[in-house]
Amino acid sequence: MRQAKEIRSLVREATEIVAQFNLSDFIWFLRNVDLQGVKKRAMNIHSRFDALLEKVMKDRQENRTKNKEKVSGEDGGDNGIFDFLNILLDRTNDERSKFRLTRENIKALLFDFLTAGTDTSNIVVEWALSELLNHRTTLKKAREEIDSVVGKNRLVKESDMPNLPYLQAIFKETLRLHPPIPIFERESTQACKIGGYDIPAKTILFVNNWSI
């Protein structure tokens, strides 16, 4: 519980600092000058996050050794313990795996998983609920579908999703109307022409998601 609170706090700090205005981002000759201390604070957050993730991994490894946990990543493991961290830890010791993960690889994956996957998911859920409250007919249809497939005595499970096409459509439409990431970047693999502009190979392209 304490670690969960620490992670939530660090994710909040990381989200705030990413969204903060930084003069050095806009004036090229100030790029290496940390005028507002943003870089220093970002490094501090990263250092604290790294230490916390290291502790989480160490605790899990000790628990695995103590309980002789083993997760194959294919059949769910011998004792039914099957989560993201266990699968990653197994990849560090699997001689048959083509891709051996290091501790740094795992911490980087967990960092991305926790930071990029937390705020974005919250945003999508909030927008979906807001749209449903403003479209009562859609909300009524969604409730009827859930009641007919899931019933009223339990929560929706991931295995129910293939049988809930209307609910899936609601989330897809929410993502179309309110994409949580306004801008994403891609690198061109080869030279091409887009909208009359010549794009050389290996060019970093920024796409305005909200304008699509």
PDB file of C-alpha atoms in Angstrom:
ATOM      1  CA  MET A   1       0.000   0.000   0.000  1.00  0.00           C
ATOM      2  CA  ARG A   2       2.817   2.407   0.902  1.00  0.00           C
ATOM      3  CA  GLN A   3       4.634   1.675  -2.361  1.00  0.00           C
ATOM      4  CA  ALA A   4       1.419   2.229  -4.319  1.00  0.00           C
ATOM      5  CA  LYS A   5       1.008   5.670  -2.715  1.00  0.00           C
ATOM      6  CA  GLU A   6       4.630   6.538  -3.510  1.00  0.00           C
ATOM      7  CA  ILE A   7       4.180   5.488  -7.133  1.00  0.00           C
ATOM      8  CA  ARG A   8       0.973   7.533  -7.474  1.00  0.00           C
ATOM      9  CA  SER A   9       2.767  10.557  -6.013  1.00  0.00           C
ATOM     10  CA  LEU A  10       5.734  10.171  -8.377  1.00  0.00           C
ATOM     11  CA  VAL A  11       3.470   9.681 -11.407  1.00  0.00           C
ATOM     12  CA  ARG A  12       1.623  12.878 -10.455  1.00  0.00           C
ATOM     13  CA  GLU A  13       4.905  14.791 -10.132  1.00  0.00           C
ATOM     14  CA  ALA A  14       6.184  13.403 -13.448  1.00  0.00           C
ATOM     15  CA  THR A  15       2.955  14.351 -15.232  1.00  0.00           C
ATOM     16  CA  GLU A  16       3.054  17.877 -13.829  1.00  0.00           C
ATOM     17  CA  ILE A  17       6.674  18.492 -14.779  1.00  0.00           C
ATOM     18  CA  VAL A  18       6.162  17.193 -18.334  1.00  0.00           C
ATOM     19  CA  ALA A  19       3.251  19.610 -18.805  1.00  0.00           C
ATOM     20  CA  GLN A  20       5.131  22.553 -17.273  1.00  0.00           C
ATOM     21  CA  PHE A  21       6.256  25.443 -19.486  1.00  0.00           C
ATOM     22  CA  ASN A  22      10.033  25.386 -19.911  1.00  0.00           C
ATOM     23  CA  LEU A  23      11.684  28.353 -21.612  1.00  0.00           C
ATOM     24  CA  SER A  24      14.691  26.248 -22.627  1.00  0.00           C
ATOM     25  CA  ASP A  25      12.423  24.141 -24.859  1.00  0.00           C
ATOM     26  CA  PHE A  26      11.636  27.148 -27.050  1.00  0.00           C
ATOM     27  CA  ILE A  27      14.958  29.021 -27.284  1.00  0.00           C
ATOM     28  CA  TRP A  28      17.605  26.812 -28.844  1.00  0.00           C
ATOM     29  CA  PHE A  29      20.687  28.465 -27.312  1.00  0.00           C
ATOM     30  CA  LEU A  30      19.194  27.956 -23.830  1.00  0.00           C
ATOM     31  CA  ARG A  31      18.723  24.224 -24.403  1.00  0.00           C
ATOM     32  CA  ASN A  32      21.610  23.283 -22.113  1.00  0.00           C
ATOM     33  CA  VAL A  33      20.779  25.918 -19.497  1.00  0.00           C
ATOM     34  CA  ASP A  34      18.371  24.781 -16.786  1.00  0.00           C
ATOM     35  CA  LEU A  35      16.935  28.241 -16.088  1.00  0.00           C
ATOM     36  CA  GLN A  36      13.829  27.066 -14.240  1.00  0.00           C
ATOM     37  CA  GLY A  37      15.318  23.984 -12.615  1.00  0.00           C
ATOM     38  CA  VAL A  38      13.026  21.695 -14.621  1.00  0.00           C
ATOM     39  CA  LYS A  39      15.838  19.341 -15.637  1.00  0.00           C
ATOM     40  CA  LYS A  40      17.090  19.117 -12.049  1.00  0.00           C
ATOM     41  CA  ARG A  41      13.602  18.257 -10.752  1.00  0.00           C
ATOM     42  CA  ALA A  42      13.069  15.737 -13.560  1.00  0.00           C
ATOM     43  CA  MET A  43      16.338  13.994 -12.685  1.00  0.00           C
ATOM     44  CA  ASN A  44      15.308  13.941  -9.028  1.00  0.00           C
ATOM     45  CA  ILE A  45      11.961  12.315  -9.896  1.00  0.00           C
ATOM     46  CA  HIS A  46      13.705   9.787 -12.137  1.00  0.00           C
ATOM     47  CA  SER A  47      16.215   8.922  -9.406  1.00  0.00           C
ATOM     48  CA  ARG A  48      13.454   8.399  -6.817  1.00  0.00           C
ATOM     49  CA  PHE A  49      11.387   6.370  -9.289  1.00  0.00           C
ATOM     50  CA  ASP A  50      14.406   4.208 -10.133  1.00  0.00           C
ATOM     51  CA  ALA A  51      15.099   3.489  -6.453  1.00  0.00           C
ATOM     52  CA  LEU A  52      11.444   2.612  -5.821  1.00  0.00           C
ATOM     53  CA  LEU A  53      11.239   0.273  -8.830  1.00  0.00           C
ATOM     54  CA  GLU A  54      14.492  -1.377  -7.759  1.00  0.00           C
ATOM     55  CA  LYS A  55      12.947  -2.066  -4.343  1.00  0.00           C
ATOM     56  CA  VAL A  56       9.758  -3.426  -5.927  1.00  0.00           C
ATOM     57  CA  MET A  57      11.811  -5.795  -8.089  1.00  0.00           C
ATOM     58  CA  LYS A  58      14.002  -6.875  -5.170  1.00  0.00           C
ATOM     59  CA  ASP A  59      10.955  -7.599  -2.990  1.00  0.00           C
ATOM     60  CA  ARG A  60       9.345  -9.606  -5.790  1.00  0.00           C
ATOM     61  CA  GLN A  61      12.494 -11.631  -6.427  1.00  0.00           C
ATOM     62  CA  GLU A  62      12.818 -12.434  -2.729  1.00  0.00           C
ATOM     63  CA  ASN A  63       9.175 -13.483  -2.675  1.00  0.00           C
ATOM     64  CA  ARG A  64       9.659 -15.655  -5.760  1.00  0.00           C
ATOM     65  CA  THR A  65      12.670 -17.356  -4.180  1.00  0.00           C
ATOM     66  CA  LYS A  66      10.842 -17.874  -0.911  1.00  0.00           C
ATOM     67  CA  ASN A  67       7.721 -19.315  -2.502  1.00  0.00           C
ATOM     68  CA  LYS A  68       9.509 -20.912  -5.463  1.00  0.00           C
ATOM     69  CA  GLU A  69       7.312 -18.981  -7.862  1.00  0.00           C
ATOM     70  CA  LYS A  70       7.752 -19.771 -11.506  1.00  0.00           C
ATOM     71  CA  VAL A  71       5.850 -18.166 -14.349  1.00  0.00           C
ATOM     72  CA  SER A  72       6.388 -19.465 -17.846  1.00  0.00           C
ATOM     73  CA  GLY A  73       4.581 -16.640 -19.636  1.00  0.00           C
ATOM     74  CA  GLU A  74       2.791 -19.256 -21.748  1.00  0.00           C
ATOM     75  CA  ASP A  75       0.555 -21.313 -19.509  1.00  0.00           C
ATOM     76  CA  GLY A  76       0.207 -18.963 -16.531  1.00  0.00           C
ATOM     77  CA  GLY A  77       2.806 -20.638 -14.323  1.00  0.00           C
ATOM     78  CA  ASP A  78       2.758 -23.619 -12.016  1.00  0.00           C
ATOM     79  CA  ASN A  79       0.939 -21.880  -9.184  1.00  0.00           C
ATOM     80  CA  GLY A  80      -1.327 -19.525 -11.139  1.00  0.00           C
ATOM     81  CA  ILE A  81       0.704 -16.368 -10.399  1.00  0.00           C
ATOM     82  CA  PHE A  82       0.683 -14.520 -13.694  1.00  0.00           C
ATOM     83  CA  ASP A  83       1.442 -10.812 -13.797  1.00  0.00           C
ATOM     84  CA  PHE A  84       3.499  -8.384 -15.840  1.00  0.00           C
ATOM     85  CA  LEU A  85       6.480  -8.170 -13.476  1.00  0.00           C
ATOM     86  CA  ASN A  86       6.753 -11.953 -13.039  1.00  0.00           C
ATOM     87  CA  ILE A  87       6.815 -12.432 -16.803  1.00  0.00           C
ATOM     88  CA  LEU A  88       9.540  -9.794 -17.213  1.00  0.00           C
ATOM     89  CA  LEU A  89      11.640 -11.305 -14.429  1.00  0.00           C
ATOM     90  CA  ASP A  90      11.355 -14.714 -16.067  1.00  0.00           C
ATOM     91  CA  ARG A  91      12.801 -13.236 -19.255  1.00  0.00           C
ATOM     92  CA  THR A  92      16.008 -12.327 -17.411  1.00  0.00           C
ATOM     93  CA  ASN A  93      16.709 -15.986 -16.644  1.00  0.00           C
ATOM     94  CA  ASP A  94      15.219 -17.781 -19.640  1.00  0.00           C
ATOM     95  CA  GLU A  95      18.081 -19.334 -21.615  1.00  0.00           C
ATOM     96  CA  ARG A  96      15.712 -20.134 -24.504  1.00  0.00           C
ATOM     97  CA  SER A  97      14.481 -16.567 -24.915  1.00  0.00           C
ATOM     98  CA  LYS A  98      15.774 -14.634 -27.924  1.00  0.00           C
ATOM     99  CA  PHE A  99      15.541 -11.415 -25.942  1.00  0.00           C
ATOM    100  CA  ARG A 100      17.186 -11.453 -22.517  1.00  0.00           C
ATOM    101  CA  LEU A 101      16.060  -8.516 -20.382  1.00  0.00           C
ATOM    102  CA  THR A 102      18.325  -6.683 -17.938  1.00  0.00           C
ATOM    103  CA  ARG A 103      17.190  -5.007 -14.721  1.00  0.00           C
ATOM    104  CA  GLU A 104      17.515  -1.637 -16.449  1.00  0.00           C
ATOM    105  CA  ASN A 105      15.292  -2.861 -19.295  1.00  0.00           C
ATOM    106  CA  ILE A 106      12.635  -3.973 -16.820  1.00  0.00           C
ATOM    107  CA  LYS A 107      12.737  -0.714 -14.861  1.00  0.00           C
ATOM    108  CA  ALA A 108      12.411   1.263 -18.102  1.00  0.00           C
ATOM    109  CA  LEU A 109       9.385  -0.824 -19.143  1.00  0.00           C
ATOM    110  CA  LEU A 110       7.759  -0.418 -15.724  1.00  0.00           C
ATOM    111  CA  PHE A 111       8.425   3.331 -15.778  1.00  0.00           C
ATOM    112  CA  ASP A 112       6.730   3.690 -19.179  1.00  0.00           C
ATOM    113  CA  PHE A 113       3.908   1.383 -18.112  1.00  0.00           C
ATOM    114  CA  LEU A 114       3.172   3.386 -14.947  1.00  0.00           C
ATOM    115  CA  THR A 115       3.674   6.927 -16.254  1.00  0.00           C
ATOM    116  CA  ALA A 116       2.331   6.723 -19.808  1.00  0.00           C
ATOM    117  CA  GLY A 117      -0.454   4.290 -18.962  1.00  0.00           C
ATOM    118  CA  THR A 118      -1.888   5.963 -15.866  1.00  0.00           C
ATOM    119  CA  ASP A 119      -2.907   9.498 -16.771  1.00  0.00           C
ATOM    120  CA  THR A 120      -3.945   8.581 -20.319  1.00  0.00           C
ATOM    121  CA  SER A 121      -6.294   5.841 -19.083  1.00  0.00           C
ATOM    122  CA  ASN A 122      -7.849   8.233 -16.557  1.00  0.00           C
ATOM    123  CA  ILE A 123      -8.428  10.830 -19.267  1.00  0.00           C
ATOM    124  CA  VAL A 124     -10.186   8.348 -21.572  1.00  0.00           C
ATOM    125  CA  VAL A 125     -12.456   7.049 -18.789  1.00  0.00           C
ATOM    126  CA  GLU A 126     -13.363  10.583 -17.681  1.00  0.00           C
ATOM    127  CA  TRP A 127     -14.242  11.629 -21.226  1.00  0.00           C
ATOM    128  CA  ALA A 128     -16.238   8.432 -21.813  1.00  0.00           C
ATOM    129  CA  LEU A 129     -18.294   9.046 -18.666  1.00  0.00           C
ATOM    130  CA  SER A 130     -18.788  12.712 -19.592  1.00  0.00           C
ATOM    131  CA  GLU A 131     -20.035  11.808 -23.067  1.00  0.00           C
ATOM    132  CA  LEU A 132     -22.353   9.108 -21.699  1.00  0.00           C
ATOM    133  CA  LEU A 133     -23.891  11.570 -19.238  1.00  0.00           C
ATOM    134  CA  ASN A 134     -24.584  13.901 -22.158  1.00  0.00           C
ATOM    135  CA  HIS A 135     -25.988  11.096 -24.334  1.00  0.00           C
ATOM    136  CA  ARG A 136     -28.508   9.258 -22.173  1.00  0.00           C
ATOM    137  CA  THR A 137     -29.756   6.999 -24.989  1.00  0.00           C
ATOM    138  CA  THR A 138     -26.225   5.690 -25.544  1.00  0.00           C
ATOM    139  CA  LEU A 139     -25.810   5.173 -21.790  1.00  0.00           C
ATOM    140  CA  LYS A 140     -29.084   3.222 -21.671  1.00  0.00           C
ATOM    141  CA  LYS A 141     -28.003   0.937 -24.533  1.00  0.00           C
ATOM    142  CA  ALA A 142     -24.615   0.324 -22.894  1.00  0.00           C
ATOM    143  CA  ARG A 143     -26.250  -0.614 -19.583  1.00  0.00           C
ATOM    144  CA  GLU A 144     -28.686  -2.950 -21.328  1.00  0.00           C
ATOM    145  CA  GLU A 145     -25.830  -4.695 -23.155  1.00  0.00           C
ATOM    146  CA  ILE A 146     -23.793  -5.117 -19.951  1.00  0.00           C
ATOM    147  CA  ASP A 147     -26.825  -6.408 -18.034  1.00  0.00           C
ATOM    148  CA  SER A 148     -27.635  -8.945 -20.758  1.00  0.00           C
ATOM    149  CA  VAL A 149     -24.055 -10.252 -21.061  1.00  0.00           C
ATOM    150  CA  VAL A 150     -22.602  -9.810 -17.568  1.00  0.00           C
ATOM    151  CA  GLY A 151     -25.662  -9.547 -15.363  1.00  0.00           C
ATOM    152  CA  LYS A 152     -25.979  -7.453 -12.229  1.00  0.00           C
ATOM    153  CA  ASN A 153     -24.154  -9.678  -9.748  1.00  0.00           C
ATOM    154  CA  ARG A 154     -20.552  -9.197 -10.884  1.00  0.00           C
ATOM    155  CA  LEU A 155     -18.188  -6.751 -12.559  1.00  0.00           C
ATOM    156  CA  VAL A 156     -17.181  -6.796 -16.216  1.00  0.00           C
ATOM    157  CA  LYS A 157     -14.153  -8.999 -16.957  1.00  0.00           C
ATOM    158  CA  GLU A 158     -11.732  -8.803 -19.854  1.00  0.00           C
ATOM    159  CA  SER A 159     -13.111 -12.094 -21.158  1.00  0.00           C
ATOM    160  CA  ASP A 160     -16.527 -10.402 -21.524  1.00  0.00           C
ATOM    161  CA  MET A 161     -15.267  -7.759 -23.961  1.00  0.00           C
ATOM    162  CA  PRO A 162     -15.702  -9.787 -27.196  1.00  0.00           C
ATOM    163  CA  ASN A 163     -19.394 -10.051 -26.286  1.00  0.00           C
ATOM    164  CA  LEU A 164     -19.747  -6.309 -25.624  1.00  0.00           C
ATOM    165  CA  PRO A 165     -19.384  -4.712 -29.085  1.00  0.00           C
ATOM    166  CA  TYR A 166     -21.441  -1.630 -28.172  1.00  0.00           C
ATOM    167  CA  LEU A 167     -19.229  -0.884 -25.160  1.00  0.00           C
ATOM    168  CA  GLN A 168     -16.137  -1.342 -27.328  1.00  0.00           C
ATOM    169  CA  ALA A 169     -17.586   1.094 -29.853  1.00  0.00           C
ATOM    170  CA  ILE A 170     -18.126   3.664 -27.081  1.00  0.00           C
ATOM    171  CA  PHE A 171     -14.464   3.561 -26.066  1.00  0.00           C
ATOM    172  CA  LYS A 172     -13.284   3.705 -29.679  1.00  0.00           C
ATOM    173  CA  GLU A 173     -15.497   6.713 -30.358  1.00  0.00           C
ATOM    174  CA  THR A 174     -14.223   8.350 -27.158  1.00  0.00           C
ATOM    175  CA  LEU A 175     -10.635   7.846 -28.332  1.00  0.00           C
ATOM    176  CA  ARG A 176     -11.554   9.329 -31.717  1.00  0.00           C
ATOM    177  CA  LEU A 177     -13.211  12.401 -30.220  1.00  0.00           C
ATOM    178  CA  HIS A 178     -10.845  12.917 -27.290  1.00  0.00           C
ATOM    179  CA  PRO A 179      -7.431  11.328 -27.942  1.00  0.00           C
ATOM    180  CA  PRO A 180      -5.445  11.441 -24.669  1.00  0.00           C
ATOM    181  CA  ILE A 181      -2.208  12.194 -26.535  1.00  0.00           C
ATOM    182  CA  PRO A 182      -2.529  15.435 -28.565  1.00  0.00           C
ATOM    183  CA  ILE A 183       0.706  14.989 -30.511  1.00  0.00           C
ATOM    184  CA  PHE A 184       2.709  11.897 -31.375  1.00  0.00           C
ATOM    185  CA  GLU A 185       5.951  11.540 -33.299  1.00  0.00           C
ATOM    186  CA  ARG A 186       7.105   9.063 -35.903  1.00  0.00           C
ATOM    187  CA  GLU A 187      10.269   8.678 -37.975  1.00  0.00           C
ATOM    188  CA  SER A 188       9.940   8.196 -41.732  1.00  0.00           C
ATOM    189  CA  THR A 189      11.609   4.978 -42.872  1.00  0.00           C
ATOM    190  CA  GLN A 190      11.973   6.198 -46.448  1.00  0.00           C
ATOM    191  CA  ALA A 191      11.548   9.350 -48.518  1.00  0.00           C
ATOM    192  CA  CYS A 192       7.924  10.161 -49.322  1.00  0.00           C
ATOM    193  CA  LYS A 193       5.543  12.991 -50.198  1.00  0.00           C
ATOM    194  CA  ILE A 194       2.740  14.046 -47.817  1.00  0.00           C
ATOM    195  CA  GLY A 195       0.306  16.839 -48.626  1.00  0.00           C
ATOM    196  CA  GLY A 196       2.617  18.135 -51.344  1.00  0.00           C
ATOM    197  CA  TYR A 197       5.639  18.238 -49.023  1.00  0.00           C
ATOM    198  CA  ASP A 198       8.765  16.175 -49.649  1.00  0.00           C
ATOM    199  CA  ILE A 199       9.691  14.205 -46.528  1.00  0.00           C
ATOM    200  CA  PRO A 200      13.271  12.835 -46.525  1.00  0.00           C
ATOM    201  CA  ALA A 201      14.030   9.459 -44.972  1.00  0.00           C
ATOM    202  CA  LYS A 202      14.819   9.422 -41.233  1.00  0.00           C
ATOM    203  CA  THR A 203      12.779  12.603 -40.646  1.00  0.00           C
ATOM    204  CA  ILE A 204      11.057  13.044 -37.272  1.00  0.00           C
ATOM    205  CA  LEU A 205       7.400  13.887 -37.944  1.00  0.00           C
ATOM    206  CA  PHE A 206       5.001  15.339 -35.393  1.00  0.00           C
ATOM    207  CA  VAL A 207       1.318  14.571 -35.981  1.00  0.00           C
ATOM    208  CA  ASN A 208      -1.443  16.664 -34.404  1.00  0.00           C
ATOM    209  CA  ASN A 209      -3.835  13.968 -33.222  1.00  0.00           C
ATOM    210  CA  TRP A 210      -6.556  16.456 -32.289  1.00  0.00           C
ATOM    211  CA  SER A 211      -6.749  17.824 -35.843  1.00  0.00           C
ATOM    212  CA  ILE A 212      -7.531  14.437 -37.405  1.00  0.00           C
TER     213      ILE A 212
END
